[in-house]
XYZ file of C-alpha atoms in Angstrom:
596
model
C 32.643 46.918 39.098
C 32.694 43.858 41.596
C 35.926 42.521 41.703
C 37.640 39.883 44.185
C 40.110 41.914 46.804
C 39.921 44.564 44.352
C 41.714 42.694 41.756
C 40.940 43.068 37.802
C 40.586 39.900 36.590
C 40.755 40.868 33.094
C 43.796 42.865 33.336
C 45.447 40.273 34.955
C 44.290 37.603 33.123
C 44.998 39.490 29.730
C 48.566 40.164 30.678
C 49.115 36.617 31.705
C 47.898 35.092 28.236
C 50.362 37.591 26.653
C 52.838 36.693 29.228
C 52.758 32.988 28.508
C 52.438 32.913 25.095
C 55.508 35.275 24.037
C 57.658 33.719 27.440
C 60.075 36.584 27.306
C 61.312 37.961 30.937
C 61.515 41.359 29.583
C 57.462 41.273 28.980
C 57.209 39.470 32.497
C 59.096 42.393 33.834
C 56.930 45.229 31.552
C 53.590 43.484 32.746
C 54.189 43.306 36.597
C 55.701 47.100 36.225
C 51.915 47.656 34.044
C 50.016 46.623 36.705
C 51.991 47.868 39.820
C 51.080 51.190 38.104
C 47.324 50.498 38.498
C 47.524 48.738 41.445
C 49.327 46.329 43.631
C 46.887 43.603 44.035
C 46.742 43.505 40.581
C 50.656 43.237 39.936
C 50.796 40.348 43.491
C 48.333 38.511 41.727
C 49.672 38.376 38.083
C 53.027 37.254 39.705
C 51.358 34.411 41.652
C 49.547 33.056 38.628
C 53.167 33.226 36.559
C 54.912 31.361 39.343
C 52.302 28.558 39.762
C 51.729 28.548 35.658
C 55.400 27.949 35.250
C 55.520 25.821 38.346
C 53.293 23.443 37.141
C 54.171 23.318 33.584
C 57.945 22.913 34.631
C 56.550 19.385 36.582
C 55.591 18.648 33.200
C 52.373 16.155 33.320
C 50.955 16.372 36.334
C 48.008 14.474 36.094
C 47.737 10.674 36.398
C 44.489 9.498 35.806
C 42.584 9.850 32.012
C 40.309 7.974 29.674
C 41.025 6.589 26.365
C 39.475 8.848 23.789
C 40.185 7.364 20.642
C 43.106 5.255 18.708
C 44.396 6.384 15.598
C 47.301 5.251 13.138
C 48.473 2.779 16.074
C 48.571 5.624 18.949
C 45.716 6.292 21.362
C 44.546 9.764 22.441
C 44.061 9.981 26.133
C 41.774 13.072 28.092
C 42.786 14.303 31.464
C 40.403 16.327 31.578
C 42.079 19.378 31.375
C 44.560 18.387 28.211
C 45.497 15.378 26.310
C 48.217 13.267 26.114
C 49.331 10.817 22.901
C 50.411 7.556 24.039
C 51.454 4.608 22.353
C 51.154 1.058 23.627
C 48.906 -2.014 23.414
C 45.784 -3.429 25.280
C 43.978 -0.004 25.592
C 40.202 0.970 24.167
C 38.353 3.524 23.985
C 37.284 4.237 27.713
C 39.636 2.503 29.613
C 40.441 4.798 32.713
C 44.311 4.272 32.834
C 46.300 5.501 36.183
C 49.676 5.686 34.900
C 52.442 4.955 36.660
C 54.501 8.324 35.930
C 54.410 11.669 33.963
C 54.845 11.903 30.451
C 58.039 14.273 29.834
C 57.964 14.979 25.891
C 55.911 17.948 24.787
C 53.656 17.924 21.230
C 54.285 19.239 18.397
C 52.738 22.514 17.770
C 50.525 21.008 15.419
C 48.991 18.137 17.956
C 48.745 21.239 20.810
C 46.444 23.397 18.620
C 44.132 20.439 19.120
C 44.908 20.338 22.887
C 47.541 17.009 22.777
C 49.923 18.645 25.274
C 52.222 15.532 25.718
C 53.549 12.391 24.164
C 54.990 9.142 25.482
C 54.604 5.280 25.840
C 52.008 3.891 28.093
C 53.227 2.874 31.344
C 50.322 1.725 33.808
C 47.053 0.024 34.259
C 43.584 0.347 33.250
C 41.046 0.550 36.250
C 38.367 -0.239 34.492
C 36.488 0.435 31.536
C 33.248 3.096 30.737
C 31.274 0.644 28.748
C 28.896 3.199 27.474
C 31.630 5.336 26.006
C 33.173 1.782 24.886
C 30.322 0.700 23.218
C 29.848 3.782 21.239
C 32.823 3.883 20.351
C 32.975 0.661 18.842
C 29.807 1.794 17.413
C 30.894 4.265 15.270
C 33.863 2.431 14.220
C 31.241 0.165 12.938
C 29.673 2.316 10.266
C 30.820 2.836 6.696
C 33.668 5.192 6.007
C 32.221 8.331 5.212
C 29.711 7.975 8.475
C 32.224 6.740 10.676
C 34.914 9.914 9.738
C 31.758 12.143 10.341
C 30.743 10.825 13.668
C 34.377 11.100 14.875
C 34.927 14.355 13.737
C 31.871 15.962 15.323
C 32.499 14.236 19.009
C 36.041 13.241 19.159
C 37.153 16.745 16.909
C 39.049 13.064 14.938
C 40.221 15.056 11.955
C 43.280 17.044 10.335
C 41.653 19.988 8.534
C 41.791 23.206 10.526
C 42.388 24.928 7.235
C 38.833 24.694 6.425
C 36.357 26.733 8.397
C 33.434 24.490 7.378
C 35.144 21.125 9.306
C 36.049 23.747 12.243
C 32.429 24.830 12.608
C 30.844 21.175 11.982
C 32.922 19.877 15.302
C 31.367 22.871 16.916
C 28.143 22.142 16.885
C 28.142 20.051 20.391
C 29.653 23.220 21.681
C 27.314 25.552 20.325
C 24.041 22.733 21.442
C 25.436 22.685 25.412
C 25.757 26.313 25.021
C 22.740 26.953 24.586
C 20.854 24.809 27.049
C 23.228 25.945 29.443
C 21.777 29.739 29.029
C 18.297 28.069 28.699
C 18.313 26.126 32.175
C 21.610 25.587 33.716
C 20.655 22.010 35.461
C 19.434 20.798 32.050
C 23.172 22.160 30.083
C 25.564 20.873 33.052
C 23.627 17.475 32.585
C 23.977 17.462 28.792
C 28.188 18.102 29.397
C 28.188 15.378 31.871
C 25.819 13.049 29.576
C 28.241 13.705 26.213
C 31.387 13.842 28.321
C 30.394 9.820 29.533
C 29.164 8.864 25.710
C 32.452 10.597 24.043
C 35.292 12.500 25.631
C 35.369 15.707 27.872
C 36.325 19.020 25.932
C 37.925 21.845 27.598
C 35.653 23.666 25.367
C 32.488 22.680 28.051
C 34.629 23.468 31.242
C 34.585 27.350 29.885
C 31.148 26.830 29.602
C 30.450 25.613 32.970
C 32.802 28.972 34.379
C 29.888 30.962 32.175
C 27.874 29.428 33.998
C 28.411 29.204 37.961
C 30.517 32.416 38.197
C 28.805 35.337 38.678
C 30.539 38.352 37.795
C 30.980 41.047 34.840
C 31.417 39.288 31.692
C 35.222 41.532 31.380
C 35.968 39.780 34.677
C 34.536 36.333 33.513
C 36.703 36.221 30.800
C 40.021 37.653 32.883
C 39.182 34.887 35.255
C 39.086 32.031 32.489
C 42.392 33.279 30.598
C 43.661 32.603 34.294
C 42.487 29.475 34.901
C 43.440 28.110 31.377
C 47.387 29.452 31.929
C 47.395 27.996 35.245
C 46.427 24.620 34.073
C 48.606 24.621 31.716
C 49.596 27.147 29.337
C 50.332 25.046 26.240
C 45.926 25.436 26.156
C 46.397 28.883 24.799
C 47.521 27.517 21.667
C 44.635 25.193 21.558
C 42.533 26.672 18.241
C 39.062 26.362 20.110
C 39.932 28.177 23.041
C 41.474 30.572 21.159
C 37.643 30.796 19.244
C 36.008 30.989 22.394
C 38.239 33.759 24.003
C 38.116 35.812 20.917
C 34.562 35.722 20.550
C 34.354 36.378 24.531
C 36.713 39.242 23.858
C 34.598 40.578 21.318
C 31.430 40.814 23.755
C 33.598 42.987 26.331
C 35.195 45.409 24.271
C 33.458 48.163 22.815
C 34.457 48.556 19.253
C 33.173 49.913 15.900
C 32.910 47.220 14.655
C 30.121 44.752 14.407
C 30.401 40.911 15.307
C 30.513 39.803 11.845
C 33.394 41.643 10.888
C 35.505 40.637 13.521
C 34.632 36.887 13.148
C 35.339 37.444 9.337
C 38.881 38.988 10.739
C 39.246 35.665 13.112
C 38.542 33.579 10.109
C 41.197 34.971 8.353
C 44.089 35.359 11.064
C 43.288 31.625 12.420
C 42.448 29.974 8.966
C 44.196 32.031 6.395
C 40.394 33.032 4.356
C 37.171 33.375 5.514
C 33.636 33.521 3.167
C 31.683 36.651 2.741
C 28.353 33.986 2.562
C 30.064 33.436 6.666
C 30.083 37.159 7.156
C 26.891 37.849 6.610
C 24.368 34.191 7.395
C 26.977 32.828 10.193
C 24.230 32.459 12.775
C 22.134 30.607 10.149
C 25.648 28.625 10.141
C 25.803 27.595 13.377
C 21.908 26.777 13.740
C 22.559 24.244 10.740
C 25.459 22.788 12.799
C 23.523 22.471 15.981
C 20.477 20.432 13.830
C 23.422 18.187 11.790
C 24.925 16.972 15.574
C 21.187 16.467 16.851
C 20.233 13.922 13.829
C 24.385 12.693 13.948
C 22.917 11.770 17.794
C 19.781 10.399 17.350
C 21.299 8.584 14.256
C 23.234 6.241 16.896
C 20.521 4.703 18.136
C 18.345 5.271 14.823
C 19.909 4.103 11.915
C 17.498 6.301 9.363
C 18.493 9.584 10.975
C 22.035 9.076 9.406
C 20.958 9.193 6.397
C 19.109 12.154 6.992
C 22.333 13.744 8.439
C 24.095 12.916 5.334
C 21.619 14.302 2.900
C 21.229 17.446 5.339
C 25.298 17.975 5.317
C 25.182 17.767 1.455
C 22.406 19.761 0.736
C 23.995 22.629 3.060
C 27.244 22.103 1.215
C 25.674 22.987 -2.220
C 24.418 26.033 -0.608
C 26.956 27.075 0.532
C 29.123 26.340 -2.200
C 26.882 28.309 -4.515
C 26.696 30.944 -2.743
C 30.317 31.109 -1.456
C 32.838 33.799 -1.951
C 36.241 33.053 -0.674
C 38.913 35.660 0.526
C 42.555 34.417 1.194
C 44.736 35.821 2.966
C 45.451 36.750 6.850
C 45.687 40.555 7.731
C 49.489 41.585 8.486
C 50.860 43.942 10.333
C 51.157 46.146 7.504
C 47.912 46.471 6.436
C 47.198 47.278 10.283
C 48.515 50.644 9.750
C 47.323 51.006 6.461
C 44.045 50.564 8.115
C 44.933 53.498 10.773
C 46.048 55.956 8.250
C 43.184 55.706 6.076
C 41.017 55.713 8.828
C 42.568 59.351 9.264
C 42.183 60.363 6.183
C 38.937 59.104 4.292
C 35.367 59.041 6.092
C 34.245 55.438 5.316
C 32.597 53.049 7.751
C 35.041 51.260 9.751
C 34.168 47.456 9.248
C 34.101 48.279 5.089
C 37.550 49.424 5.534
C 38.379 46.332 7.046
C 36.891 44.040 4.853
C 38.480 45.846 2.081
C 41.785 45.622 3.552
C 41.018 41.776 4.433
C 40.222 41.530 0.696
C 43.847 43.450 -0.096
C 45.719 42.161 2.246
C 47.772 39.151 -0.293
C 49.252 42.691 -1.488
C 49.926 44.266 1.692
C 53.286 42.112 2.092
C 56.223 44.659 -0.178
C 59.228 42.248 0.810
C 60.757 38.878 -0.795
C 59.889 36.380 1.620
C 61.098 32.928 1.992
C 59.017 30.198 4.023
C 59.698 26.452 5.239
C 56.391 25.451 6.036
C 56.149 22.668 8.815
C 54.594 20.082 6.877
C 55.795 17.104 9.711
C 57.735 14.739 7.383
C 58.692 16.349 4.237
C 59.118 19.315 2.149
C 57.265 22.113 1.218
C 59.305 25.729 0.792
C 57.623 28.698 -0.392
C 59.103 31.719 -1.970
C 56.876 34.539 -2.184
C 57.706 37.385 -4.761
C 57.276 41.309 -3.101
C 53.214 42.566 -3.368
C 52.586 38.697 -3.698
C 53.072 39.229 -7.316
C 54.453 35.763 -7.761
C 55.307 32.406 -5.921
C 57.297 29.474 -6.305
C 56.774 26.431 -4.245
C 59.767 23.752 -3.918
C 58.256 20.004 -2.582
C 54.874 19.879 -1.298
C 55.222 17.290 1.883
C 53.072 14.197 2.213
C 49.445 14.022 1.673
C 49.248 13.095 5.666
C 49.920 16.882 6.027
C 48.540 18.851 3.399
C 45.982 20.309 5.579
C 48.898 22.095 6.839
C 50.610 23.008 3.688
C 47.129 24.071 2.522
C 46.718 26.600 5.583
C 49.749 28.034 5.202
C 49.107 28.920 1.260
C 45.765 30.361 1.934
C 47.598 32.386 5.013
C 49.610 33.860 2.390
C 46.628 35.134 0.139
C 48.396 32.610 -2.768
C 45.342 31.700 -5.296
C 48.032 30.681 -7.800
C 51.920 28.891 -7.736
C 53.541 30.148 -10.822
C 56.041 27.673 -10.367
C 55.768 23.910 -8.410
C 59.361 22.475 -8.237
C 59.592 18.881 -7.370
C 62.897 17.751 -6.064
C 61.600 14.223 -6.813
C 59.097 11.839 -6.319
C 59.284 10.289 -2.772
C 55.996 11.013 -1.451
C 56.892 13.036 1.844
C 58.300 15.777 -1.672
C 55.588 14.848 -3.817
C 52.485 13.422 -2.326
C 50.140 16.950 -3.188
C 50.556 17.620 -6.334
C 46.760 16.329 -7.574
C 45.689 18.068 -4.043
C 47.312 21.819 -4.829
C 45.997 21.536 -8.392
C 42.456 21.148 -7.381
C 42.603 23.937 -4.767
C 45.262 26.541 -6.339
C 46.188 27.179 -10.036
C 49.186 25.569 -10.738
C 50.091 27.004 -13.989
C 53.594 25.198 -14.181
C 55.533 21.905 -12.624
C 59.126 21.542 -12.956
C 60.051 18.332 -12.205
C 63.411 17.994 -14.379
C 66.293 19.881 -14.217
C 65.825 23.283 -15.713
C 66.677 26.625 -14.478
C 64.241 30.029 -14.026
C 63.725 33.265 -12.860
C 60.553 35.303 -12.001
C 59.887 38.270 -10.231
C 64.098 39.324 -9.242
C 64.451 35.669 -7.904
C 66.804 33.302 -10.261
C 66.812 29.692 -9.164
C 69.605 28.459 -10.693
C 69.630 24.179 -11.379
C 73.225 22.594 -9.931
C 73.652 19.793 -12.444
C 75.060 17.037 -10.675
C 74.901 14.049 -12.856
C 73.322 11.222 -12.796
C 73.274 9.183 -9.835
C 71.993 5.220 -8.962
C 69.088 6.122 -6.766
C 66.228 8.513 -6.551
C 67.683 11.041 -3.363
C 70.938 11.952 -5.114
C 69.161 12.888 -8.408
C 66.843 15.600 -6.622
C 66.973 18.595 -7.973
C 69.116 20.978 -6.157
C 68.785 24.505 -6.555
C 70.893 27.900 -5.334
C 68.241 30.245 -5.064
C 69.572 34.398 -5.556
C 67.746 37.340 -4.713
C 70.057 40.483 -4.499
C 72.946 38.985 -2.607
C 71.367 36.409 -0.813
C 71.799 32.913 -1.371
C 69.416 29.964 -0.360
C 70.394 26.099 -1.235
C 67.854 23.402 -1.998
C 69.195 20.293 -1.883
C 65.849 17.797 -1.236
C 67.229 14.402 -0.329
C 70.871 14.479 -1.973
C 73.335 12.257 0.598
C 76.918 13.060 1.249
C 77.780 11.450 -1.894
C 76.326 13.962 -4.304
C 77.116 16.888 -2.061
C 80.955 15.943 -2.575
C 79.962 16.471 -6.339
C 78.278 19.837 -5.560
C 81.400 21.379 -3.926
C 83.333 19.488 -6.254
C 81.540 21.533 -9.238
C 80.960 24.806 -7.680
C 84.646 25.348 -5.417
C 83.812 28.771 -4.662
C 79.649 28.504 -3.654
C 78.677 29.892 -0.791
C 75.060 30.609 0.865
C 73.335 32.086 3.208
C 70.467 29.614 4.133
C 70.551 25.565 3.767
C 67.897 23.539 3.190
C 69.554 20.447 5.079
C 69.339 17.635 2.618
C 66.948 14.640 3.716
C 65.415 15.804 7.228
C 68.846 15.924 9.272
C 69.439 12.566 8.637
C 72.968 10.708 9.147
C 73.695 10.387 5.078
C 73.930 14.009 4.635
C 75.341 17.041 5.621
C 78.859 15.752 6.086
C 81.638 17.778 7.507
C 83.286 18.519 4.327
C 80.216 19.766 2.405
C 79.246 22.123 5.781
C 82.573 23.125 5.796
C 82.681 24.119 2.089
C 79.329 26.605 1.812
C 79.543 27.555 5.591
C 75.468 28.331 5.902
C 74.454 30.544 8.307
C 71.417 29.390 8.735
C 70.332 25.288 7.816
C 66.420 24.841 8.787
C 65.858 21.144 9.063
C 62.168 19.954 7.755
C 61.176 17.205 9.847
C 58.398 15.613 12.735
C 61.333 13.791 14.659
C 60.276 10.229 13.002
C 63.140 8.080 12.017
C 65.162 9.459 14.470
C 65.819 12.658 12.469
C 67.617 15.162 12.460
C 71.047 13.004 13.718
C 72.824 14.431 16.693
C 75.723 14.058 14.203
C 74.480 16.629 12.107
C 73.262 18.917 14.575
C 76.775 18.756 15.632
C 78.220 19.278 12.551
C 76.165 22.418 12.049
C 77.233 23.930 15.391
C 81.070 23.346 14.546
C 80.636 25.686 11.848
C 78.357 27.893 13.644
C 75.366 27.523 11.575
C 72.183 28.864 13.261
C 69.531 25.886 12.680
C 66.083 25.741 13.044
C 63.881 22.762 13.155
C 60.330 22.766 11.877
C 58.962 20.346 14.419
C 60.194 22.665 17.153
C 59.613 26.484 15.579
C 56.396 25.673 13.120
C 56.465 27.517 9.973
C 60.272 29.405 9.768
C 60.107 32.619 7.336
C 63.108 34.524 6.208
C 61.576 37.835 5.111
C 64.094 40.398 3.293
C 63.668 44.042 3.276
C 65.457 46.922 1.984
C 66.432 47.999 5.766
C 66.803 44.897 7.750
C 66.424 41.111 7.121
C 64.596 39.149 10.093
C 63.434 35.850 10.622
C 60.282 34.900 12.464
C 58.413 31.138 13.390
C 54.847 30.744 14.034
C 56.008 29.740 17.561
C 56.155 33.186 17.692
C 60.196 33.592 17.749
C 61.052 37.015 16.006
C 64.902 37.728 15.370
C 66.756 40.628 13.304
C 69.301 38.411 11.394
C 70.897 41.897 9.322
């Protein structure tokens, strides 16, 4: 094996993702101890790329030069290159080169940094000057009807919400999988069709992998140690960018020797990165890609051609009929549970390896045996799942805003749920109710509560806390004290301080173990007597940080009484799940903590 000053790029590079993503000391520690074990370059050279990663990343945005991508919903969407950055601020276009005058401090959400938006702040700076071409396209596209204009932006600008769906995930691939390509076909001709689409539209990160294929010669193990290394040292926020995480994977599955054929594993991608994948995907997915290669060649030649945009339109619809005729849907996204399921049987039963998977794949909605509870980050809003043991039930309390179902949409098909026995809504702002029509045309919603009536299914009683009638729509939410065994959870939607003096009023002696914190954190609710009364010990807080939310006041409030809070915009996705041995909480920023 070549390798540079006898150092395994892979091993070290592997490590380092791990290293980064989890950002525990104790795995720092276990890694460097790993590699000293195999050898020392290895173990000096892991430790460099640590210290410079975290170096770097500490110094927050380092880079001061980019071009304006895009502007969307009065923010503009700025490439360095490496990352982007989400600025707000007037007199900027698309392809303005901006220097900016200093480093933006405020980190993404997760949601913005699986598409690579690393940080967010106001503009402060200059433009230089402006790349007409890119300009003019631009300006172009914004120029076309609706439906044209979203479809143009989502295959070269990746403009779009819906990571949920594989089919909107491959269609923005298609540039990708077109430089690709040419790139193994003559690799003049591919570095001149990155530079050419990088001037018309925006550089991806995507095509700097690509060019690391392309002018490093080495073992493709090594190549792909050496770009896990290069990505963490840049910044290591770009792991958790959902196309580099495609790209490594499917590197990673050219490397490894397994027993298991491409197609399997891509169908077990599907379903840990978009919470289903389609068996038609499993088995035609190079006939997949091919189509999306041909749809961005006629979305290109149907700039400068207006006919061929017709033809892209009629070529995207006719695939989609296909593909929803012959489509079979799986939900769910393989747990650790099913994992060893897998192992045992593999023990046990002679059956072909990548069957075994599938099947479990197919299974795995009943591979979870424990009451869960789940505040999905849905940015602005509401949307709590409770999921029954085996999956044999759920409820669902609020949905969040249309803005973000895409996310509330992924999480539900993460969880294997094809129906919601029960959809409570607190009441009808729309950052509670704005998804009702949307869940009922993707799920079966076979009941809505939206009054105040109490229920149990599956062990879990959600008792209604009647608290009168009030003069506005927050205080008449429905509130809710949510049992399973001895656990308590409150639901309290909007309700202000107001009504909760009612609710301790009513019930003296109520006390909980999780809080829903009433209205995103804000300043009207959780007041000192009410936290003081039910003494949570836990209070997640549901909000994107708009409107100023939650209040320091309230986070304050909360620590006086030692309540643990968690806050969607910062952890993701926060699940309670109870078992009969231990009760643990875990957030899809990967936080995983034993709580009894």
């Amino acid at each position: 094996m070549k390798r540079y000053c006898h150092i395994s790029l892979f091993r070290v590079g592997f490590l380092l993702m791990i290293s980064l993503l989890l950002r525990n000391p104790l795995i720092y520690v276990l890694s460097f101890a790993y590699l000293l074990a195999f050898n020392i370059y290895d173990a000096i050279a892991y430790a460099m790329a640590l210290f410079i990663s975290s170096f770097l990343f500490l110094r927050n945005d380092l880079l001061p030069i980019g071009i304006v991508d895009y502007e969307r919903n009065g923010y503009f969407v700025v490439n360095k290159f490496l990352y982007k950055v989400k600025t707000y601020g007037d007199g900027l276009k698309a392809g303005d080169v901006i220097l900016f005058d200093d480093r933006f401090n405020d980190y993404a959400s997760l949601a913005e940094r699986t598409k690579g938006i690393i940080y967010v702040g106001n503009f402060r700076g200059k433009v230089i000057f402006s790349l007409m071409p890119k300009a003019l396209i631009y300006q172009l596209i914004e120029s076309f009807d609706l439906e044209i204009s979203s479809l143009y932006c989502n295959m070269f600008y990746g403009f779009y919400d819906d990571y949920s769906q594989f089919y909107s995930f491959s269609l923005a691939f298609g540039g990708y999988y077109l430089t690709k390509t040419l790139i193994k076909r003559n690799r003049t001709i591919g570095t001149s069709a990155i530079i050419f689409l990088s001037l018309l539209f925006c550089f991806d990160i995507r095509y700097f992998l690509l060019l690391i294929d392309s002018y490093f010669h080495m073992e493709r193990k090594e190549l792909l140690g050496l770009k896990m290394i290069i990505i963490g040292i840049m910044n290591y926020s770009l792991y958790e960018n959902t196309s580099i995480q495609f790209i490594l994977f499917a590197s990673f599955i050219g490397v490894v020797d397994t027993e298991f054929d491409f197609r399997t594993l891509f169908a077990l991608f599907q379903s840990v990165l978009f919470g289903s994948f389609d068996v038609l995907h499993l088995f035609l997915y190079r006939h997949l890609l091919i189509t999306r290669v041909l749809i961005y060649l006629l979305a290109l030649f149907g700039l400068l051609f207006r006919p061929f945009q017709s033809l892209m339109i009629q070529s995207i619809a006719l695939s989609d009929k296909v593909f929803a005729l012959l489509s079979f849907e799986i939900r769910g996204s393989i747990s650790l549970f099913s994992i060893i399921i897998f192992h045992i049987l593999r023990k046990m039963i002679s059956i072909r390896a990548d069957l075994l998977l599938i099947m479990l794949l197919i299974l795995s909605p009943f591979n979870r045996p424990f009451f869960s509870n789940i505040y999905i980050d849905v940015g602005q809003g509401d949307a709590i799942l409770f999921n029954c043991p085996f999956s044999a039930c759920h409820v669902l309390y609020d949905t969040g805003s249309q803005f973000n179902y895409h996310k509330l949409k992924k999480k539900l098909l993460k969880e294997g749920i094809y129906e919601i026995d029960y959809l409570v809504i607190s009441h009808s702002d729309n950052d509670h109710s704005g998804n009702i029509e949307n869940l009922r045309k993707d799920f079966k919603v076979k009941r809505i509560i939206d009054e105040k009536e109490s229920f149990a299914i599956g062990g879990i009683e959600f008792n209604n806390l009647d608290l009168g009638a009030f003069d506005n729509e927050n205080d008449n939410s429905l509130v809710y004290d949510v049992s399973y065994h001895e656990h308590h959870i409150l639901l309290t939607g909007d309700i202000s301080s107001k009504a909760e003096a009612v609710l301790v009023k009513r019930y003296p002696d109520f006390s909980i173990n999780i809080l829903k914190v009433s209205h995103h954190g804000s300043s009207t609710s959780s007041s000192r007597l009410f936290v003081s009364r039910i003494m949570p010990k836990h209070s997640i807080i549901s909000t994107s940080g708009q409107y100023g939310h939650p209040d320091q006041n309230t986070i304050d409030i909360l620590k006086q009484y030692q309540s643990i809070y968690h806050i969607t915009k910062e952890d993701g996705d926060i699940a309670f799940v109870f078992t009969n041995i231990c009760d643990y909480l875990k957030t899809s920023k990967g936080d995983f903590v034993i709580i009894k």
